mmCIF file of C-alpha atoms in Angstrom:
data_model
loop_
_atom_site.group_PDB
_atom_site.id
_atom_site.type_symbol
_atom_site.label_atom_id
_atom_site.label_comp_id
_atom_site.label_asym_id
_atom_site.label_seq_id
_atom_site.Cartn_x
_atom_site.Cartn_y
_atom_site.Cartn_z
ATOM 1 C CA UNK A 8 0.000 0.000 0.000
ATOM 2 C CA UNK A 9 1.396 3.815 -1.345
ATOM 3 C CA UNK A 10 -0.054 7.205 0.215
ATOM 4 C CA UNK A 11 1.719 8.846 -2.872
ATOM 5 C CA UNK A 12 -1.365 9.055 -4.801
ATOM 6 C CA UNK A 13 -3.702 10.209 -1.677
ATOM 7 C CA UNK A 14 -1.044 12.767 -0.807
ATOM 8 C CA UNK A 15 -1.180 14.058 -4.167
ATOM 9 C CA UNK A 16 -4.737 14.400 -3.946
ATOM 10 C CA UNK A 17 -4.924 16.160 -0.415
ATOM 11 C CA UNK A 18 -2.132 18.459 -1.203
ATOM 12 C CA UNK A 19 -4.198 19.607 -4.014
ATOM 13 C CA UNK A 20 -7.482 19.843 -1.677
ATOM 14 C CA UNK A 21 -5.329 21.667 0.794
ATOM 15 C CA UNK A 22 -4.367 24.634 -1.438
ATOM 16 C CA UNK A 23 -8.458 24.665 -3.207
ATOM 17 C CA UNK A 24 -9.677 25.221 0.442
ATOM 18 C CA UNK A 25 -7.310 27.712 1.137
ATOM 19 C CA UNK A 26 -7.688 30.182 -1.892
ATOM 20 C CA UNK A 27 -11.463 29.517 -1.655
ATOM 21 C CA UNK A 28 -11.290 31.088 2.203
ATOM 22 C CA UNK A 29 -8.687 33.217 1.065
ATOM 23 C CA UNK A 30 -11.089 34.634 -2.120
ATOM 24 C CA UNK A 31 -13.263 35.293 1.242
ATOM 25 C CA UNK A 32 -16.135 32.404 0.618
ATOM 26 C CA UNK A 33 -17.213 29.223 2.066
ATOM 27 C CA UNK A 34 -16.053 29.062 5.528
ATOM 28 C CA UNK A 35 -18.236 26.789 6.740
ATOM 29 C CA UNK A 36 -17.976 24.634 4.035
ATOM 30 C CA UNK A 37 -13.907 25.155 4.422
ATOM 31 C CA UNK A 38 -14.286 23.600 8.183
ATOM 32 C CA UNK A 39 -16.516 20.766 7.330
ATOM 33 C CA UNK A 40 -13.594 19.469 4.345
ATOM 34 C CA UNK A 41 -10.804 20.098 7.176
ATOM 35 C CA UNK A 42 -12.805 17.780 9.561
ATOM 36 C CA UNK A 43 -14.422 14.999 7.388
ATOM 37 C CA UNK A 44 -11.426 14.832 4.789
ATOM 38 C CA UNK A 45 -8.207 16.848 5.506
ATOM 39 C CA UNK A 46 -7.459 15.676 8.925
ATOM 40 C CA UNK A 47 -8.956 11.805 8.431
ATOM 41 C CA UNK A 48 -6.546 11.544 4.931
ATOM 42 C CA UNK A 49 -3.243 13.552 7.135
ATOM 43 C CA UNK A 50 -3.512 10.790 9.723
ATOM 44 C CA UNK A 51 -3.808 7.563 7.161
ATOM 45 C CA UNK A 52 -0.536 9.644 5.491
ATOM 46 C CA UNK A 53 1.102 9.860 8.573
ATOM 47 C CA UNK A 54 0.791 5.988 9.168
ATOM 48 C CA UNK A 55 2.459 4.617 5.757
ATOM 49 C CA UNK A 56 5.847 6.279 5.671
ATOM 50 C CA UNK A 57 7.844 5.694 2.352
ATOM 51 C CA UNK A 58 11.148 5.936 3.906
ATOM 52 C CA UNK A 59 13.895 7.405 1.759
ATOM 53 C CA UNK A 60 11.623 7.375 -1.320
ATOM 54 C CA UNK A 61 10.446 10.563 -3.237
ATOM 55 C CA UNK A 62 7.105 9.405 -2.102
ATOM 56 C CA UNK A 63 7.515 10.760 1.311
ATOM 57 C CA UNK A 64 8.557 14.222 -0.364
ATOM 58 C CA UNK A 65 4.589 14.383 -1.178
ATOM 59 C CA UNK A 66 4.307 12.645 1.756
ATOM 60 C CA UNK A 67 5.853 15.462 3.313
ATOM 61 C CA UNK A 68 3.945 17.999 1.775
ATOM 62 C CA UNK A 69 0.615 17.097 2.180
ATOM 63 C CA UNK A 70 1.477 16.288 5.978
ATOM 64 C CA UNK A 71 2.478 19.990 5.991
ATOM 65 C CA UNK A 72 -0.833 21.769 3.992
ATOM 66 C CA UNK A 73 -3.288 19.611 6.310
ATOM 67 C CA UNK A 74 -1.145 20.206 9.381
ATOM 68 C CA UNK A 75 -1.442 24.289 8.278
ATOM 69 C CA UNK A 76 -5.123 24.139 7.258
ATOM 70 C CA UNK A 77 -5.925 22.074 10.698
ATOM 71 C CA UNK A 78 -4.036 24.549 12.394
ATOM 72 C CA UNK A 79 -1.655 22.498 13.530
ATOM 73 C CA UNK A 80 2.008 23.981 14.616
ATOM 74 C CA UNK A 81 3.604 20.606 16.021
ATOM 75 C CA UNK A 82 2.237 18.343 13.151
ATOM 76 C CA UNK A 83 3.703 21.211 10.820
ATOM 77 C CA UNK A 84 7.197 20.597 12.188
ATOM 78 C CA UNK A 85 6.507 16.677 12.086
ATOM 79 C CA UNK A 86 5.654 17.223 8.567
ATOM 80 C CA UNK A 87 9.270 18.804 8.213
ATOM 81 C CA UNK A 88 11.696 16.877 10.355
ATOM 82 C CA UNK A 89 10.008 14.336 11.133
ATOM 83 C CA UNK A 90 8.779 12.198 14.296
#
């Protein structure tokens, strides 16, 4: 099993919810994706590492944009250096 494809996806998800907050719309919607999708897909992410693999750069990334859009300063840094 690969998270490369579902970090892919959330990264993308990440970055729509942002600029459609940022663009000043949907806020409610905005906090419903965070908690039904964002945060669910970070933590299935977070439990397949791909080791030394360019997967875990998306890995990485997505890990990052949910930990921002969940507001989430220590997953953030997790998302960076690691556990």
């Amino acid at each position: 099993f690969s998270t490369y494809l579902e970090s892919i996806w959330l990264l993308q998800l990440c970055v729509a919810v942002d600029a459609l907050e940022a663009a000043g719309g949907a806020r409610a919607l905005g906090g419903r994706v965070r908690d039904a999708i964002v945060a669910p897909s970070a933590r299935l992410i977070a439990d397949y590492p791909e080791g030394g693999s360019n997967r875990q750069v998306w890995n990485a990334a997505a890990r990052l944009a949910a930990a921002r859009a969940l507001g989430d300063a220590e997953g953030a840094v997790r998302a960076v250096v690691g556990e």
